[in-house]
Amino acid sequence: MDKIFNIETLTRESVKKLSPYSSARDEYVSDGSEMLFLDANENPFENGVNRYPDPYQRSLKSVLAEQKRVSEANMLLGNGSDEVLDLIFRAFCEPNQDNIITLPPTYGMYKVLSGINAVENREVLLTSDFEPNVSEILKAVDKNTKLLFLCSPNNPTGNAFSRGKVQELIENFNGLVVIDEAYIDFSEQESWLSGLKKYPNLMVTQTLSKAYGMAGIRLGICYASEDTISILNKIKPPYNVNQLTQQQALKRVKNQEAVEKEVTQILQERDALIEALKSMKFVQEIYPTDANFVLAKVDDANKRYNELLERHVVVRNRSTQPLCANTLRFTVGTPVENKKLIAILKQLG
Ligand SMILES: *Cc1c(COP(=O)(O)O)cnc(C)c1O
């Protein structure tokens, strides 16, 4: 049976009724002719940033569209994935009425955003091998369940979810499935972007914060059906991606070679780190990773965390997370940093 999916029925009433703020840059779009721009109350003296940025980031989107083989109409850019995720909540989840499903242990922002937006967060633990528990997830769904967040590769566990399980969820959940692919460039698994045409309830988020090395500029990307994107465009702040970010992002995405070179190095260092961790007596388990970090179970995470800190190494202690007792998460650094880390790990008794 084909399921019926209609984004209108998922959208908040207030958002459906909304007519968005129309900015000066919405009303007149430059065709490249020499014009006098006297419409936006800007300071006219050129300094590189005296004009408002393109509210739809057309130059950047056109490059991304070509690289990712999706249309610009399937894309929304934001001030980091965090803004993009918040927009998704605000478009589709009615406060104090709707709910979402998340799969701990996972990225902390989904829960924070559910709190901010007064949306119930139904947590369904991953299985012991850190895969989605499909039957329990589907049991947790009711008529007010709007969003299901799948972080794949998952933070902090590192693994990409089995494609079969993800597909089962997309096909059997009637709300929106948001796949957070912040780490996809480190994974051998293919991106779910290829499923956008087939699945109208699929949303994929990516970011320039990890593999692209641009956490400081804040650029997050949401890919979804044209209908879903047009709803998000209605509620986004008009100039949510600033001029400097658009420029820096454009330069970086055009230089795929440099990005790939760094990713390759990071993956080599990751393998070296895994090998080293295997030889440490206090390391009890190293979990499979598709990301630029390694989660490891140790004898006493608090003790090891503090020992590393004393030696000026900051890692993430994930022990308070469900299924993650006594785990530390190591981000892969440069070759020099990784050597230092490994040398220090060897000193720990
Ligand atoms: C780091 C990370 C992000 C990135 O968020 P930005 O706001 O784009 O920096 C998104 N999702 C997950 C799971 C992450 O670990």
Coordinates of C-alpha atoms and ligand atoms in Angstrom, one line a residue:
M1 CA 0.0 0.0 0.0
D2 CA 1.4 3.4 -0.9
K3 CA 1.2 5.7 2.0
I4 CA -0.4 9.1 1.5
F5 CA 1.9 11.9 2.5
N6 CA 0.8 15.5 2.5
I7 CA 3.1 18.1 4.0
E8 CA 0.2 20.5 4.5
T9 CA -1.3 18.2 7.2
L10 CA 2.0 18.3 9.1
T11 CA 2.4 22.0 9.0
R12 CA 1.4 24.2 11.9
E13 CA -1.7 26.3 11.3
S14 CA 0.1 29.5 12.2
V15 CA 2.8 28.8 9.6
K16 CA 0.3 27.9 6.9
K17 CA -1.5 31.2 7.4
L18 CA 1.7 33.2 7.5
S19 CA 2.7 35.7 4.8
P20 CA 6.5 36.0 5.2
Y21 CA 8.4 39.3 5.7
S22 CA 9.3 40.6 2.3
S23 CA 12.7 42.2 2.3
A24 CA 14.1 44.7 -0.2
R25 CA 16.2 41.9 -1.7
D26 CA 13.0 39.8 -2.2
E27 CA 11.2 42.5 -4.0
Y28 CA 13.9 43.5 -6.4
V29 CA 16.3 40.8 -7.6
S30 CA 19.3 42.1 -9.5
D31 CA 19.7 40.9 -13.1
G32 CA 23.3 42.0 -13.2
S33 CA 22.5 45.4 -14.8
E34 CA 24.1 48.5 -13.3
M35 CA 21.5 49.9 -10.9
L36 CA 21.3 52.4 -8.2
F37 CA 20.3 50.5 -5.1
L38 CA 18.4 52.9 -3.0
D39 CA 15.8 50.5 -1.6
A40 CA 17.3 49.0 1.6
N41 CA 18.5 52.0 3.7
E42 CA 22.1 50.7 3.5
N43 CA 25.1 52.9 3.9
P44 CA 26.1 53.4 0.2
F45 CA 29.9 53.5 0.7
E46 CA 31.5 50.2 -0.3
N47 CA 33.5 48.3 2.3
G48 CA 32.7 44.7 1.1
V49 CA 29.8 44.2 3.6
N50 CA 27.7 47.4 3.4
R51 CA 25.0 45.6 1.4
Y52 CA 22.5 43.0 2.7
P53 CA 23.4 39.5 1.7
D54 CA 21.4 37.4 -0.8
P55 CA 18.5 36.0 1.3
Y56 CA 18.5 32.9 -0.8
Q57 CA 22.3 32.4 -1.2
R58 CA 21.9 31.7 -4.9
S59 CA 25.6 31.5 -5.8
L60 CA 26.4 29.0 -3.0
K61 CA 23.2 27.0 -3.7
S62 CA 24.0 26.7 -7.4
V63 CA 27.4 25.1 -6.7
L64 CA 25.9 22.8 -4.1
A65 CA 23.1 21.8 -6.4
E66 CA 25.6 20.7 -9.1
Q67 CA 27.8 18.8 -6.6
K68 CA 25.0 17.1 -4.8
R69 CA 22.8 16.6 -7.9
V70 CA 19.7 18.2 -6.3
S71 CA 17.8 21.2 -7.4
E72 CA 18.2 24.6 -5.6
A73 CA 14.5 24.4 -4.7
N74 CA 15.3 21.3 -2.6
M75 CA 17.7 23.3 -0.4
L76 CA 17.6 25.6 2.6
L77 CA 20.7 27.1 4.1
G78 CA 21.0 28.2 7.7
N79 CA 23.3 29.6 10.4
G80 CA 24.6 26.1 11.2
S81 CA 22.6 22.9 11.3
D82 CA 21.4 24.1 14.7
E83 CA 19.3 26.9 13.0
V84 CA 18.1 24.5 10.3
L85 CA 16.9 22.0 12.9
D86 CA 15.2 24.7 14.9
L87 CA 13.3 25.9 11.8
I88 CA 12.1 22.4 11.3
F89 CA 10.6 22.3 14.8
R90 CA 9.0 25.7 14.4
A91 CA 7.4 24.8 11.1
F92 CA 5.9 21.5 12.0
C93 CA 5.6 21.1 15.8
E94 CA 2.8 22.7 17.7
P95 CA 4.1 23.5 21.2
N96 CA 2.4 21.5 24.0
Q97 CA 0.7 19.3 21.5
D98 CA 3.0 17.6 19.1
N99 CA 5.9 15.2 19.8
I100 CA 9.1 14.0 18.1
I101 CA 11.1 10.8 18.4
T102 CA 14.9 10.7 19.1
L103 CA 17.2 7.7 19.5
P104 CA 19.6 8.1 22.4
P105 CA 22.5 8.0 22.8
T106 CA 22.6 10.8 20.1
Y107 CA 23.3 14.4 19.4
G108 CA 22.1 16.6 22.3
M109 CA 20.6 19.4 20.2
Y110 CA 17.4 17.5 19.3
K111 CA 16.5 17.3 23.0
V112 CA 17.4 20.9 23.7
L113 CA 15.4 22.1 20.7
S114 CA 12.4 20.0 21.8
G115 CA 12.6 21.7 25.2
I116 CA 12.9 25.2 23.8
N117 CA 10.0 24.6 21.5
A118 CA 7.8 22.9 24.2
V119 CA 7.6 19.7 22.1
E120 CA 7.6 16.3 23.8
N121 CA 10.7 14.3 23.0
R122 CA 9.9 10.6 22.9
E123 CA 13.2 8.7 23.4
V124 CA 13.6 5.2 22.0
L125 CA 17.0 3.8 22.9
L126 CA 19.2 2.4 20.2
T127 CA 19.8 -1.4 20.4
S128 CA 23.0 -2.6 22.1
D129 CA 24.8 -2.5 18.7
F130 CA 23.7 1.1 18.3
E131 CA 21.0 0.5 15.6
P132 CA 17.5 2.0 15.6
N133 CA 15.0 -0.3 17.3
V134 CA 12.4 -0.1 14.4
S135 CA 9.5 -1.9 16.1
E136 CA 9.8 0.1 19.3
I137 CA 10.1 3.4 17.3
L138 CA 6.9 2.6 15.4
K139 CA 5.1 1.7 18.6
A140 CA 6.0 5.1 20.0
V141 CA 4.4 7.0 17.1
D142 CA 0.9 8.6 17.5
K143 CA -1.1 11.1 15.5
N144 CA 0.9 14.0 16.9
T145 CA 4.3 12.6 16.1
K146 CA 5.7 15.0 13.5
L147 CA 9.5 14.3 13.4
L148 CA 11.8 11.3 13.7
F149 CA 15.5 12.2 14.1
L150 CA 18.0 9.8 12.8
C151 CA 21.6 10.8 13.2
S152 CA 23.7 8.7 10.8
P153 CA 26.6 8.5 11.3
N154 CA 25.5 8.9 14.8
N155 CA 27.2 11.1 17.4
P156 CA 28.6 10.0 19.9
T157 CA 28.6 6.3 18.8
G158 CA 30.2 6.9 15.4
N159 CA 28.3 4.3 13.4
A160 CA 26.1 4.8 10.3
F161 CA 22.7 3.1 10.7
S162 CA 21.9 0.1 8.6
R163 CA 20.3 1.2 5.4
G164 CA 17.5 -1.4 5.6
K165 CA 16.4 -0.1 9.0
V166 CA 16.4 3.5 7.9
Q167 CA 14.4 2.6 4.8
E168 CA 11.9 0.7 6.9
L169 CA 11.4 3.8 9.1
I170 CA 11.1 6.2 6.2
E171 CA 8.5 3.9 4.6
N172 CA 6.5 3.2 7.7
F173 CA 6.5 6.6 9.6
N174 CA 4.0 9.1 8.3
G175 CA 5.7 12.2 9.7
L176 CA 9.0 13.7 8.5
V177 CA 12.2 11.6 8.9
V178 CA 15.2 14.0 9.5
I179 CA 18.5 12.3 8.8
D180 CA 21.4 14.3 10.3
E181 CA 24.4 13.6 8.1
A182 CA 26.9 15.9 9.8
Y183 CA 29.5 13.2 9.4
I184 CA 28.6 11.7 6.1
D185 CA 31.8 12.8 4.3
F186 CA 33.8 10.5 6.6
S187 CA 31.5 7.5 5.9
E188 CA 31.7 4.7 3.4
Q189 CA 28.0 4.8 3.3
E190 CA 26.2 6.7 0.6
S191 CA 24.2 9.8 1.5
W192 CA 20.4 9.5 1.8
L193 CA 20.2 12.5 -0.6
S194 CA 19.7 10.0 -3.3
G195 CA 16.4 9.1 -1.7
L196 CA 14.9 12.6 -1.8
K197 CA 12.9 12.1 -5.0
K198 CA 11.5 8.8 -3.9
Y199 CA 10.5 9.8 -0.4
P200 CA 8.6 13.1 0.1
N201 CA 8.8 12.7 3.9
L202 CA 12.6 12.5 3.9
M203 CA 14.8 15.5 5.0
V204 CA 18.6 15.4 5.1
T205 CA 20.8 17.8 7.0
Q206 CA 24.4 18.4 6.4
T207 CA 26.9 21.0 7.6
L208 CA 30.2 22.7 6.7
S209 CA 31.3 22.3 10.4
K210 CA 33.0 18.9 10.2
A211 CA 34.6 17.5 7.1
Y212 CA 34.6 21.0 5.4
G213 CA 36.5 22.5 8.3
M214 CA 34.3 25.6 8.7
A215 CA 32.7 25.3 12.1
G216 CA 33.5 29.0 12.6
I217 CA 31.5 30.4 9.8
R218 CA 28.2 28.5 10.7
L219 CA 26.7 27.0 7.6
G220 CA 24.1 24.2 7.8
I221 CA 22.2 22.7 4.9
C222 CA 18.8 21.1 4.8
Y223 CA 17.7 19.1 1.7
A224 CA 14.0 18.1 1.3
S225 CA 11.1 18.1 -1.1
E226 CA 10.3 21.4 -2.7
D227 CA 7.1 21.7 -0.7
T228 CA 8.9 21.2 2.6
I229 CA 11.6 23.7 1.7
S230 CA 9.1 26.3 0.7
I231 CA 7.5 26.1 4.1
L232 CA 10.9 26.5 5.8
N233 CA 11.7 29.4 3.6
K234 CA 8.5 31.2 4.8
I235 CA 9.7 31.2 8.4
K236 CA 13.4 31.7 8.1
P237 CA 14.9 35.0 9.1
P238 CA 15.4 36.9 5.8
Y239 CA 19.2 37.3 6.1
N240 CA 20.0 34.2 8.2
V241 CA 23.3 33.5 6.3
N242 CA 25.6 36.4 6.4
Q243 CA 27.7 37.7 3.5
L244 CA 31.1 36.6 4.9
T245 CA 29.8 33.1 5.5
Q246 CA 28.4 32.9 2.0
Q247 CA 31.7 34.0 0.5
Q248 CA 33.9 31.7 2.6
A249 CA 31.6 28.7 2.0
L250 CA 31.5 29.3 -1.7
K251 CA 35.3 29.3 -1.9
R252 CA 35.5 26.1 0.2
V253 CA 32.9 24.1 -1.6
K254 CA 34.5 25.0 -4.9
N255 CA 37.7 23.5 -3.6
Q256 CA 36.6 19.9 -3.2
E257 CA 40.2 18.6 -3.7
A258 CA 41.4 20.3 -0.6
V259 CA 38.5 19.0 1.4
E260 CA 39.0 15.5 0.2
K261 CA 42.7 15.6 0.9
E262 CA 42.0 16.6 4.5
V263 CA 39.3 13.9 4.9
T264 CA 41.7 11.3 3.6
Q265 CA 44.3 12.4 6.2
I266 CA 41.8 12.4 9.0
L267 CA 40.7 8.9 8.1
Q268 CA 44.3 7.7 8.1
E269 CA 44.9 9.2 11.5
R270 CA 41.6 7.6 12.7
D271 CA 42.9 4.2 11.7
A272 CA 46.2 4.9 13.5
L273 CA 44.4 6.0 16.6
I274 CA 42.2 2.9 16.6
E275 CA 45.3 0.7 16.3
A276 CA 46.9 2.5 19.2
L277 CA 43.8 2.2 21.3
K278 CA 43.6 -1.5 20.7
S279 CA 47.0 -1.9 22.4
M280 CA 46.0 0.0 25.6
K281 CA 45.2 -2.1 28.6
F282 CA 42.6 0.3 30.0
V283 CA 40.6 0.3 26.7
Q284 CA 37.9 -2.4 26.8
E285 CA 36.1 -1.7 23.6
I286 CA 36.5 0.4 20.5
Y287 CA 33.2 0.9 18.6
P288 CA 33.1 0.9 14.8
T289 CA 33.1 4.4 13.4
D290 CA 32.0 6.1 10.2
A291 CA 32.9 9.5 11.5
N292 CA 36.0 11.7 12.5
F293 CA 35.9 10.5 16.0
V294 CA 36.3 7.2 18.0
L295 CA 34.1 6.1 20.9
A296 CA 35.9 3.8 23.3
K297 CA 34.9 2.0 26.5
V298 CA 37.6 2.3 29.1
D299 CA 38.1 0.9 32.7
D300 CA 37.2 4.2 34.4
A301 CA 36.2 7.1 32.2
N302 CA 36.3 9.8 34.8
K303 CA 39.8 8.7 35.9
R304 CA 41.1 8.6 32.3
Y305 CA 39.4 11.8 31.4
N306 CA 41.1 13.6 34.3
E307 CA 44.5 12.0 33.6
L308 CA 44.3 13.3 30.0
L309 CA 43.2 16.7 31.2
E310 CA 46.2 16.9 33.5
R311 CA 48.3 16.3 30.4
H312 CA 46.5 19.0 28.5
V313 CA 44.3 16.8 26.3
V314 CA 40.6 17.5 26.2
V315 CA 38.4 14.6 25.1
R316 CA 34.7 14.1 25.6
N317 CA 33.5 12.0 28.5
R318 CA 30.2 10.5 27.2
S319 CA 29.6 8.3 30.3
T320 CA 26.4 9.9 31.3
Q321 CA 24.7 8.9 28.0
P322 CA 22.6 5.7 27.9
L323 CA 24.5 2.7 26.7
C324 CA 27.7 4.7 27.0
A325 CA 28.9 3.9 30.5
N326 CA 32.7 4.5 30.8
T327 CA 33.1 5.8 27.3
L328 CA 35.4 8.6 26.0
R329 CA 35.0 10.2 22.6
F330 CA 38.2 11.1 20.8
T331 CA 38.1 13.5 17.9
V332 CA 40.8 12.8 15.3
G333 CA 43.3 15.6 15.2
T334 CA 46.2 16.5 12.9
P335 CA 49.0 13.9 12.5
V336 CA 51.0 15.9 15.0
E337 CA 48.2 16.1 17.5
N338 CA 47.4 12.4 17.1
K339 CA 51.0 11.4 17.8
K340 CA 50.9 13.5 20.9
L341 CA 47.7 11.9 22.0
I342 CA 48.9 8.4 21.4
A343 CA 52.2 9.1 23.3
I344 CA 50.2 10.4 26.2
L345 CA 47.8 7.5 26.2
K346 CA 50.8 5.1 26.4
Q347 CA 51.9 6.9 29.6
L348 CA 48.6 6.1 31.4
G349 CA 48.9 3.0 33.6
Ligands
LIG1 C1 28.5 18.7 14.9 C2 27.2 18.3 14.6 C3 26.3 19.1 13.8 C4 26.8 20.4 13.4 O1 26.0 21.4 13.8 P1 26.4 22.9 13.2 O2 25.3 23.7 13.8 O3 26.1 22.8 11.7 O4 27.8 23.2 13.5 C5 25.1 18.6 13.5 N1 24.7 17.4 13.9 C6 25.5 16.6 14.6 C7 25.0 15.2 14.9 C8 26.8 17.0 15.0 O5 27.5 16.2 15.7

